[in-house]
XYZ file of N, CA and C in Angstrom:
768
model
N 85.837 161.966 39.077
C 85.850 161.404 40.430
C 85.658 159.900 40.373
N 84.701 159.429 39.611
C 84.438 157.998 39.477
C 85.607 157.298 38.807
N 86.211 158.027 37.877
C 87.373 157.433 37.178
C 88.497 157.200 38.151
N 88.710 158.122 39.091
C 89.789 157.991 40.073
C 89.501 156.827 41.019
N 88.229 156.608 41.407
C 87.876 155.506 42.312
C 88.116 154.149 41.638
N 87.726 154.090 40.353
C 87.960 152.839 39.617
C 89.450 152.510 39.545
N 90.233 153.549 39.383
C 91.688 153.350 39.277
C 92.230 152.735 40.557
N 91.835 153.299 41.705
C 92.340 152.787 42.985
C 91.780 151.393 43.291
N 90.547 151.091 42.880
C 90.003 149.744 43.083
C 90.774 148.698 42.271
N 91.133 149.138 41.056
C 91.911 148.220 40.201
C 93.256 147.930 40.823
N 93.921 149.019 41.330
C 95.235 148.837 41.961
C 95.115 147.928 43.174
N 94.072 148.072 43.994
C 93.877 147.262 45.197
C 93.642 145.797 44.848
N 92.850 145.570 43.792
C 92.566 144.191 43.368
C 93.834 143.489 42.923
N 94.660 144.257 42.125
C 95.919 143.664 41.649
C 96.816 143.322 42.830
N 96.844 144.229 43.841
C 97.684 143.979 45.011
C 97.238 142.755 45.786
N 95.914 142.633 45.991
C 95.408 141.452 46.705
C 95.703 140.152 45.952
N 95.565 140.228 44.602
C 95.850 139.051 43.787
C 97.306 138.643 43.905
N 98.187 139.676 43.937
C 99.616 139.389 44.044
C 99.942 138.748 45.382
N 99.328 139.296 46.453
C 99.578 138.728 47.787
C 99.083 137.282 47.867
N 97.890 137.035 47.287
C 97.339 135.673 47.298
C 98.230 134.706 46.540
N 98.771 135.180 45.407
C 99.654 134.328 44.604
C 100.918 133.986 45.376
N 101.497 134.992 46.013
C 102.718 134.752 46.790
C 102.467 133.744 47.914
N 101.331 133.861 48.596
C 101.013 132.937 49.689
C 100.834 131.506 49.179
N 100.169 131.384 48.017
C 99.898 130.050 47.467
C 101.187 129.318 47.121
N 102.088 130.046 46.463
C 103.318 129.398 46.010
C 104.343 129.216 47.120
N 104.209 129.947 48.214
C 105.199 129.855 49.293
C 104.645 129.190 50.568
N 103.442 128.592 50.506
C 102.872 127.976 51.702
C 103.645 126.685 52.037
N 103.648 126.167 53.328
C 104.323 124.911 53.710
C 103.656 123.700 53.042
N 104.481 122.723 52.580
C 103.949 121.528 51.915
C 103.365 120.560 52.959
N 102.261 119.908 52.666
C 101.664 118.934 53.607
C 102.569 117.718 53.792
N 102.535 117.110 54.999
C 103.438 116.012 55.346
C 102.798 114.622 55.248
N 101.543 114.523 54.809
C 100.871 113.228 54.881
C 101.478 112.196 53.949
N 102.026 112.620 52.809
C 102.620 111.647 51.891
C 103.875 111.041 52.489
N 104.695 111.934 53.119
C 105.908 111.412 53.748
C 105.557 110.452 54.878
N 104.483 110.821 55.610
C 104.064 109.941 56.705
C 103.642 108.584 56.186
N 102.892 108.601 55.056
C 102.463 107.335 54.467
C 103.657 106.518 54.029
N 104.658 107.229 53.456
C 105.851 106.513 52.994
C 106.580 105.899 54.170
N 106.716 106.719 55.259
C 107.409 106.203 56.433
C 106.660 105.032 57.053
N 105.311 105.149 57.086
C 104.529 104.046 57.640
C 104.654 102.802 56.787
N 104.669 102.995 55.480
C 104.812 101.850 54.585
C 106.146 101.168 54.798
N 107.161 101.978 55.112
C 108.492 101.408 55.288
C 108.637 100.711 56.630
N 107.899 101.185 57.662
C 108.084 100.643 59.010
C 107.012 99.665 59.431
N 105.839 99.682 58.807
C 104.761 98.775 59.181
C 104.959 97.444 58.484
N 105.039 96.320 59.230
C 105.267 95.025 58.585
C 104.044 94.575 57.813
N 104.277 94.081 56.614
C 103.191 93.537 55.801
C 102.997 92.077 56.164
N 101.960 91.471 55.603
C 101.718 90.051 55.855
C 102.893 89.217 55.384
N 103.498 89.632 54.253
C 104.643 88.895 53.746
C 105.823 89.020 54.692
N 106.049 90.258 55.206
C 107.152 90.450 56.140
C 106.948 89.644 57.417
N 105.694 89.560 57.904
C 105.416 88.760 59.093
C 105.774 87.303 58.865
N 105.422 86.818 57.694
C 105.733 85.432 57.402
C 107.217 85.177 57.312
N 107.982 86.206 56.848
C 109.409 86.007 56.671
C 110.186 86.242 57.955
N 109.729 87.182 58.796
C 110.530 87.614 59.931
C 110.053 87.100 61.279
N 108.836 86.549 61.372
C 108.318 86.097 62.652
C 107.909 84.640 62.555
N 108.200 83.836 63.604
C 107.784 82.431 63.575
C 106.290 82.314 63.747
N 105.625 81.743 62.774
C 104.175 81.593 62.844
C 103.831 80.234 63.416
N 102.574 80.101 63.854
C 102.129 78.815 64.401
C 102.205 77.727 63.349
N 101.855 78.087 62.089
C 101.899 77.096 61.021
C 103.310 76.576 60.825
N 104.276 77.493 60.868
C 105.649 77.059 60.658
C 106.119 76.151 61.784
N 105.675 76.406 63.025
C 106.048 75.554 64.139
C 105.483 74.157 63.957
N 104.230 74.065 63.553
C 103.605 72.767 63.332
C 104.322 72.026 62.221
N 104.638 72.748 61.156
C 105.346 72.117 60.049
C 106.690 71.591 60.496
N 107.380 72.364 61.316
C 108.690 71.939 61.792
C 108.567 70.690 62.651
N 107.532 70.676 63.497
C 107.326 69.510 64.337
C 107.013 68.290 63.495
N 106.139 68.486 62.513
C 105.802 67.368 61.634
C 107.027 66.893 60.887
N 107.863 67.825 60.429
C 109.072 67.447 59.717
C 110.002 66.679 60.634
N 110.062 67.112 61.909
C 110.909 66.416 62.870
C 110.425 64.996 63.085
N 109.098 64.813 63.231
C 108.551 63.477 63.403
C 108.826 62.624 62.179
N 108.664 63.223 61.006
C 108.900 62.479 59.776
C 110.351 62.050 59.682
N 111.257 62.951 60.072
C 112.669 62.605 60.008
C 112.995 61.498 60.994
N 112.320 61.496 62.171
C 112.532 60.427 63.144
C 112.072 59.099 62.578
N 110.880 59.086 61.956
C 110.393 57.864 61.325
C 111.343 57.411 60.233
N 111.865 58.386 59.484
C 112.781 58.045 58.401
C 114.045 57.404 58.952
N 114.512 57.897 60.118
C 115.695 57.312 60.723
C 115.413 55.895 61.205
N 114.208 55.664 61.754
C 113.852 54.336 62.239
C 113.640 53.378 61.079
N 112.940 53.813 60.046
C 112.567 52.947 58.939
C 113.728 52.784 57.965
N 114.590 51.826 58.254
C 115.678 51.490 57.356
C 115.192 50.432 56.365
N 115.899 50.222 55.267
C 115.497 49.167 54.331
C 115.450 47.794 55.000
N 116.392 47.534 55.900
C 116.409 46.246 56.587
C 115.178 46.077 57.465
N 114.800 47.160 58.165
C 113.618 47.103 59.023
C 112.348 46.980 58.193
N 112.288 47.660 57.060
C 111.125 47.567 56.179
C 110.949 46.140 55.673
N 112.053 45.494 55.303
C 111.987 44.107 54.843
C 111.526 43.181 55.971
N 112.036 43.439 57.172
C 111.661 42.615 58.318
C 110.170 42.768 58.633
N 109.691 44.001 58.613
C 108.269 44.252 58.865
C 107.396 43.571 57.818
N 107.826 43.611 56.577
C 107.055 42.973 55.505
C 106.960 41.468 55.730
N 108.075 40.855 56.136
C 108.073 39.418 56.411
C 107.180 39.089 57.602
N 107.269 39.909 58.645
C 106.438 39.685 59.831
C 104.962 39.806 59.488
N 104.616 40.816 58.693
C 103.220 41.030 58.325
C 102.704 39.904 57.445
N 103.572 39.368 56.590
C 103.167 38.249 55.743
C 102.907 37.001 56.584
N 103.697 36.829 57.646
C 103.501 35.667 58.513
C 102.280 35.827 59.411
N 102.016 37.079 59.834
C 100.885 37.360 60.718
C 100.004 38.439 60.078
N 99.243 38.105 59.034
C 98.469 39.132 58.319
C 97.383 39.786 59.162
N 96.978 39.149 60.248
C 95.903 39.708 61.072
C 96.420 40.574 62.216
N 97.720 40.737 62.314
C 98.303 41.552 63.375
C 98.878 42.835 62.801
N 98.892 43.884 63.627
C 99.523 45.148 63.249
C 100.766 45.337 64.104
N 101.903 45.593 63.463
C 103.161 45.786 64.169
C 103.555 47.254 64.117
N 103.822 47.826 65.286
C 104.252 49.217 65.378
C 105.735 49.316 65.018
N 106.062 50.252 64.137
C 107.433 50.377 63.637
C 108.426 50.620 64.761
N 108.116 51.549 65.649
C 109.045 51.877 66.728
C 109.214 50.713 67.697
N 108.130 50.007 67.994
C 108.220 48.869 68.902
C 109.037 47.738 68.284
N 108.852 47.516 66.989
C 109.631 46.480 66.312
C 111.107 46.853 66.296
N 111.408 48.118 66.007
C 112.801 48.565 66.000
C 113.445 48.362 67.365
N 112.698 48.644 68.431
C 113.228 48.449 69.783
C 113.435 46.967 70.079
N 112.502 46.119 69.616
C 112.623 44.679 69.849
C 113.817 44.100 69.102
N 114.048 44.568 67.892
C 115.196 44.095 67.113
C 116.496 44.392 67.848
N 116.543 45.526 68.532
C 117.767 45.922 69.238
C 118.007 45.093 70.495
N 116.966 44.462 71.035
C 117.156 43.641 72.232
C 117.845 42.335 71.864
N 118.594 41.774 72.800
C 119.434 40.608 72.500
C 118.930 39.314 73.125
N 117.861 39.378 73.909
C 117.338 38.174 74.555
C 115.848 38.027 74.264
N 115.363 36.791 74.401
C 113.948 36.526 74.145
C 113.164 36.247 75.419
N 113.864 36.062 76.521
C 113.174 35.924 77.801
C 114.128 36.272 78.938
N 113.527 36.602 80.078
C 114.307 36.904 81.275
C 113.729 36.120 82.444
N 114.617 35.588 83.267
C 114.185 34.839 84.441
C 113.559 35.781 85.462
N 112.609 35.253 86.223
C 111.943 36.044 87.254
C 111.739 35.194 88.499
N 111.765 35.842 89.652
C 111.487 35.142 90.908
C 109.989 34.997 91.155
N 109.194 35.668 90.342
C 107.736 35.591 90.489
C 107.227 34.239 90.006
N 106.440 33.586 90.826
C 105.812 32.330 90.420
C 104.503 32.669 89.711
N 104.437 32.366 88.436
C 103.256 32.718 87.641
C 102.123 31.724 87.928
N 101.326 32.063 88.932
C 100.268 31.165 89.378
C 99.154 31.006 88.352
N 99.103 31.905 87.365
C 98.044 31.807 86.364
C 98.321 30.730 85.310
N 99.505 30.141 85.356
C 99.847 29.115 84.371
C 99.150 27.793 84.700
N 98.804 27.008 83.673
C 98.099 25.734 83.896
C 99.064 24.637 84.356
N 99.430 24.678 85.623
C 100.333 23.686 86.195
C 99.677 23.044 87.411
N 100.102 21.826 87.692
C 99.662 21.189 88.932
C 100.322 21.907 90.108
N 99.708 21.831 91.256
C 100.199 22.588 92.412
C 101.653 22.259 92.728
N 102.018 20.983 92.665
C 103.397 20.616 92.996
C 104.399 21.098 91.941
N 103.902 21.380 90.736
C 104.814 21.822 89.675
C 105.248 23.276 89.846
N 104.536 24.036 90.646
C 104.941 25.421 90.885
C 106.204 25.502 91.740
N 106.506 24.418 92.432
C 107.673 24.431 93.327
C 108.630 23.279 93.047
N 108.581 22.721 91.838
C 109.429 21.560 91.554
C 110.810 21.938 91.031
N 111.094 23.243 90.930
C 112.431 23.657 90.512
C 112.500 24.284 89.136
N 111.410 24.307 88.405
C 111.433 24.947 87.086
C 111.612 26.456 87.246
N 112.260 27.069 86.259
C 112.530 28.510 86.301
C 111.402 29.261 85.596
N 110.751 30.157 86.314
C 109.709 30.972 85.688
C 110.356 32.149 84.965
N 109.680 32.604 83.905
C 110.280 33.631 83.059
C 109.222 34.544 82.464
N 109.696 35.689 82.009
C 108.882 36.634 81.234
C 109.350 36.564 79.790
N 108.447 36.196 78.909
C 108.787 35.992 77.504
C 108.649 37.286 76.719
N 109.592 37.534 75.837
C 109.531 38.686 74.927
C 108.950 38.195 73.596
N 107.625 38.149 73.532
C 106.959 37.594 72.348
C 107.295 38.365 71.083
N 107.330 39.698 71.183
C 107.600 40.503 69.994
C 109.004 40.248 69.477
N 109.965 40.058 70.375
C 111.332 39.766 69.945
C 111.364 38.496 69.108
N 110.641 37.472 69.556
C 110.598 36.225 68.788
C 109.991 36.468 67.415
N 108.913 37.249 67.359
C 108.250 37.515 66.080
C 109.173 38.238 65.096
N 110.130 39.007 65.601
C 111.014 39.764 64.707
C 112.143 38.922 64.133
N 112.374 37.728 64.680
C 113.560 36.959 64.304
C 113.512 36.523 62.843
N 114.683 36.643 62.205
C 114.858 36.254 60.807
C 116.078 35.344 60.714
N 116.169 34.525 59.652
C 117.355 33.684 59.489
C 118.638 34.513 59.536
N 119.590 34.024 60.302
C 120.851 34.741 60.479
C 120.915 35.537 61.764
N 119.758 35.827 62.374
C 119.748 36.557 63.647
C 120.327 35.687 64.755
N 120.880 36.348 65.765
C 121.417 35.647 66.928
C 120.822 36.236 68.202
N 120.517 35.370 69.150
C 119.962 35.803 70.434
C 120.689 35.068 71.552
N 120.732 35.692 72.714
C 121.339 35.077 73.892
C 120.246 34.486 74.772
N 120.473 33.270 75.269
C 119.513 32.628 76.167
C 120.259 32.030 77.348
N 119.563 31.999 78.466
C 120.083 31.307 79.655
C 119.048 30.271 80.045
N 119.464 29.008 80.038
C 118.526 27.917 80.297
C 118.434 27.583 81.776
N 119.427 28.009 82.550
C 119.447 27.692 83.972
C 120.308 28.716 84.687
N 120.009 28.958 85.956
C 120.781 29.947 86.700
C 122.245 29.546 86.819
N 122.497 28.233 86.857
C 123.875 27.770 86.977
C 124.567 27.627 85.625
N 123.782 27.659 84.549
C 124.367 27.484 83.218
C 124.799 28.832 82.657
N 125.710 28.797 81.725
C 126.151 30.038 81.094
C 125.175 30.434 79.995
N 125.323 31.649 79.523
C 124.483 32.107 78.414
C 124.912 31.410 77.129
N 123.915 31.042 76.330
C 124.189 30.438 75.029
C 123.659 31.345 73.929
N 124.331 31.276 72.803
C 123.932 32.088 71.655
C 123.256 31.186 70.625
N 122.009 31.520 70.319
C 121.256 30.769 69.318
C 121.307 31.511 67.992
N 121.623 30.801 66.926
C 121.576 31.349 65.570
C 120.340 30.793 64.867
N 119.498 31.675 64.357
C 118.279 31.247 63.659
C 118.643 30.785 62.253
N 118.222 29.564 61.914
C 118.539 28.991 60.599
C 117.388 29.126 59.605
N 116.187 28.864 60.059
C 115.046 28.929 59.139
C 113.760 29.142 59.926
N 112.717 29.546 59.202
C 111.405 29.807 59.798
C 110.356 29.086 58.965
N 109.417 28.475 59.631
C 108.363 27.733 58.931
C 106.995 28.155 59.458
N 106.113 28.544 58.549
C 104.733 28.892 58.912
C 103.847 27.686 58.660
N 103.086 27.303 59.675
C 102.228 26.131 59.582
C 100.798 26.534 59.217
N 100.038 25.552 58.769
C 98.668 25.819 58.338
C 97.763 26.210 59.499
N 98.073 25.776 60.700
C 97.188 26.020 61.842
C 97.599 27.278 62.605
N 97.997 28.304 61.884
C 98.257 29.636 62.436
C 99.352 29.633 63.496
N 100.371 28.835 63.277
C 101.524 28.854 64.167
C 102.793 28.931 63.326
N 103.838 29.401 63.954
C 105.112 29.612 63.267
C 106.216 28.979 64.093
N 107.149 28.319 63.426
C 108.290 27.705 64.103
C 109.579 28.372 63.663
N 110.432 28.634 64.637
C 111.776 29.150 64.388
C 112.765 28.040 64.735
N 113.618 27.683 63.780
C 114.606 26.632 63.989
C 115.998 27.248 63.980
N 116.823 26.782 64.909
C 118.180 27.311 64.980
C 119.114 26.330 65.648
N 120.269 26.831 66.052
C 121.249 25.951 66.685
C 122.130 26.724 67.654
N 122.701 25.988 68.588
C 123.731 26.496 69.489
C 125.026 25.790 69.132
N 126.075 26.531 68.931
C 127.376 25.941 68.623
C 128.159 25.773 69.919
N 128.465 24.517 70.255
C 129.203 24.242 71.481
C 130.678 24.565 71.337
N 131.375 24.518 72.460
C 132.815 24.795 72.429
C 133.568 23.768 71.594
N 132.986 22.564 71.460
C 133.618 21.515 70.661
C 133.251 21.609 69.187
N 132.456 22.631 68.814
C 132.046 22.797 67.426
C 130.763 22.074 67.074
N 130.234 21.284 68.015
C 128.997 20.553 67.748
C 127.809 21.513 67.730
N 126.872 21.288 66.806
C 125.675 22.115 66.713
C 124.517 21.435 67.434
N 123.996 22.103 68.435
C 122.861 21.623 69.210
C 121.591 22.291 68.678
N 120.605 21.475 68.354
C 119.412 21.977 67.677
C 118.432 22.640 68.656
N 117.777 23.690 68.150
C 116.823 24.470 68.930
C 115.589 24.727 68.072
N 114.416 24.664 68.675
C 113.188 25.024 67.955
C 112.209 25.679 68.923
N 111.501 26.692 68.424
C 110.469 27.390 69.190
C 109.267 27.575 68.280
N 108.088 27.198 68.765
C 106.858 27.323 67.982
C 105.872 28.196 68.743
N 105.308 29.177 68.016
C 104.342 30.105 68.615
C 103.016 30.050 67.871
N 101.940 29.892 68.650
C 100.600 30.026 68.111
C 100.049 31.393 68.484
N 98.742 31.493 68.643
C 98.145 32.773 69.015
C 98.487 33.156 70.452
N 98.514 32.166 71.339
C 98.782 32.454 72.752
C 99.865 31.557 73.345
N 100.006 30.356 72.824
C 100.917 29.373 73.409
C 102.254 29.355 72.677
N 103.322 29.286 73.458
C 104.677 29.145 72.922
C 105.308 27.912 73.546
N 105.846 27.025 72.724
C 106.546 25.837 73.220
C 107.861 25.714 72.471
N 108.838 25.116 73.133
C 110.127 24.967 72.476
C 110.989 23.923 73.146
N 111.973 23.472 72.403
C 112.954 22.523 72.922
C 114.350 22.990 72.554
N 115.260 22.893 73.510
C 116.626 23.363 73.291
C 117.615 22.284 73.710
N 118.395 21.792 72.760
C 119.534 20.940 73.082
C 120.722 21.845 73.356
N 121.383 21.624 74.475
C 122.526 22.455 74.855
C 123.632 21.557 75.396
N 124.835 22.080 75.533
C 125.896 21.297 76.182
C 125.548 20.910 77.618
N 124.567 21.601 78.233
C 124.133 21.276 79.597
C 122.936 20.344 79.621
N 122.543 19.812 78.469
C 121.404 18.921 78.418
C 120.246 19.527 77.633
N 119.137 18.811 77.642
C 117.957 19.245 76.904
C 117.020 20.006 77.832
N 116.454 21.107 77.304
C 115.554 21.952 78.090
C 114.262 22.176 77.320
N 113.184 22.348 78.067
C 111.858 22.593 77.505
C 111.386 23.957 77.981
N 110.802 24.720 77.072
C 110.239 26.025 77.414
C 108.773 26.043 77.023
N 107.960 26.676 77.861
C 106.535 26.819 77.564
C 106.053 28.146 78.143
N 105.218 28.838 77.386
C 104.683 30.125 77.848
C 103.270 30.308 77.329
N 102.445 30.927 78.162
C 101.098 31.341 77.777
C 101.096 32.864 77.785
N 100.943 33.452 76.603
C 101.148 34.896 76.507
C 102.617 35.194 76.735
N 102.904 36.068 77.681
C 104.296 36.417 77.986
C 104.771 35.837 79.315
N 103.988 34.931 79.905
C 104.360 34.297 81.162
C 104.654 32.827 80.908
N 105.797 32.346 81.400
C 106.124 30.959 81.124
C 107.171 30.401 82.060
N 107.759 29.291 81.644
C 108.789 28.630 82.439
C 109.730 27.869 81.517
N 110.898 27.528 82.054
C 111.855 26.685 81.362
C 112.405 25.687 82.370
N 112.604 24.449 81.924
C 113.090 23.402 82.826
C 113.827 22.351 82.016
N 114.704 21.641 82.685
C 115.429 20.568 82.016
C 114.519 19.355 81.873
N 114.756 18.584 80.839
C 113.972 17.360 80.650
C 114.199 16.402 81.807
N 115.393 16.419 82.368
C 115.699 15.562 83.507
C 114.800 15.892 84.697
N 114.517 17.200 84.882
C 113.627 17.605 85.969
C 112.185 17.212 85.680
N 111.766 17.396 84.433
C 110.365 17.156 84.084
C 110.021 15.679 84.044
N 110.978 14.856 83.658
C 110.706 13.425 83.492
C 111.558 12.623 84.467
N 111.321 12.868 85.747
C 112.053 12.150 86.782
C 111.615 10.689 86.821
N 112.592 9.827 87.022
C 112.279 8.405 87.168
C 111.905 8.118 88.619
N 110.911 7.292 88.795
C 110.484 6.896 90.135
C 111.405 5.787 90.615
N 112.293 6.091 91.546
C 113.284 5.110 92.016
C 112.653 4.003 92.852
N 111.411 4.206 93.277
C 110.752 3.165 94.079
C 110.196 2.047 93.214
N 110.177 2.270 91.907
C 109.661 1.271 90.983
C 110.797 0.793 90.101
N 110.985 -0.519 90.051
C 112.052 -1.084 89.236
C 111.585 -1.202 87.796
N 112.471 -0.809 86.878
C 112.130 -0.956 85.461
C 112.821 -2.168 84.852
N 113.346 -3.043 85.720
C 114.007 -4.255 85.226
C 112.963 -5.243 84.708
N 113.304 -5.960 83.672
C 112.411 -6.959 83.088
C 112.868 -8.340 83.566
N 111.970 -9.046 84.243
C 112.305 -10.383 84.735
C 112.003 -11.390 83.630
N 112.862 -12.357 83.423
C 112.625 -13.353 82.356
C 111.269 -14.034 82.453
N 110.791 -14.257 83.650
C 109.503 -14.945 83.807
C 108.346 -14.107 83.297
N 108.562 -12.790 83.202
C 107.480 -11.923 82.726
C 107.283 -12.036 81.228
N 108.313 -12.481 80.514
C 108.221 -12.549 79.054
C 108.309 -13.991 78.530
N 108.742 -14.924 79.376
C 108.885 -16.317 78.945
C 108.144 -17.219 79.926
N 106.956 -17.681 79.514
C 106.173 -18.523 80.437
C 106.846 -19.859 80.745
N 107.788 -20.301 79.939
C 108.470 -21.574 80.164
C 109.725 -21.419 81.013
N 109.926 -20.214 81.454
C 111.138 -19.969 82.233
C 111.024 -20.672 83.578
N 112.091 -21.326 83.965
C 112.146 -21.972 85.283
C 113.329 -21.420 86.042
N 113.156 -21.297 87.325
C 114.238 -20.779 88.150
C 115.392 -21.778 88.145
N 116.581 -21.309 88.057
C 117.718 -22.231 88.112
C 117.828 -22.856 89.504
N 118.309 -24.078 89.520
C 118.445 -24.779 90.801
C 119.514 -24.109 91.634
N 119.269 -24.059 92.913
C 120.234 -23.458 93.813
C 121.371 -24.431 94.060
N 122.520 -23.931 94.030
C 123.691 -24.761 94.296
C 124.125 -24.515 95.731
N 124.189 -25.599 96.460
C 124.586 -25.488 97.863
C 126.028 -25.928 98.000
């Protein structure tokens, strides 16, 4: 009897083992590895973000590169040489590259204005004596080099003249002179000079229309003809009488 029970227990154990084996080998495979693979393929990494999305750093770099390229476009070899010369002449001043480039492109050194610059050191009657008040482009003058040309108008009735800069001279007393000429229609060269200190600018211009004087304090000034500035007093005779220089002079006898 016991032998028969053992036999059936053995058969049952073998059957359960077989069923367990079949279940183990035929169970569904877990999906977590595939999910990880899919996530790895679809989730952007830090490297992918850097390659596929515009980052703040890249925007800043692009902006900086753009600014650098703009400076590079402005800073030509000719402008660099000009800046070096300007700095050598005015070692205590700082010149902005963009402002200098803009000044070089301008063609005039002053413009006439209807404003009477009352802050200028003039006598009251000189504010209304006919001189032309002007706004001076100081930086434009500072940029001038030999060979440069500028247009000037000395009077409202006069035509524009073209000045060619011939040479520049730096003086010991912290002032600089620019010398040039105007070529007249007859080929004659009329001499021009402008001298600038720290605040005062003075100049003289010979032109086919006569001689003119310019003066400015800072960027406010005036221009006038020498004829206007040095008017002769018609009420006073400048004739020299012989008796004034010859004490032995006697009046000639009158002939009747």
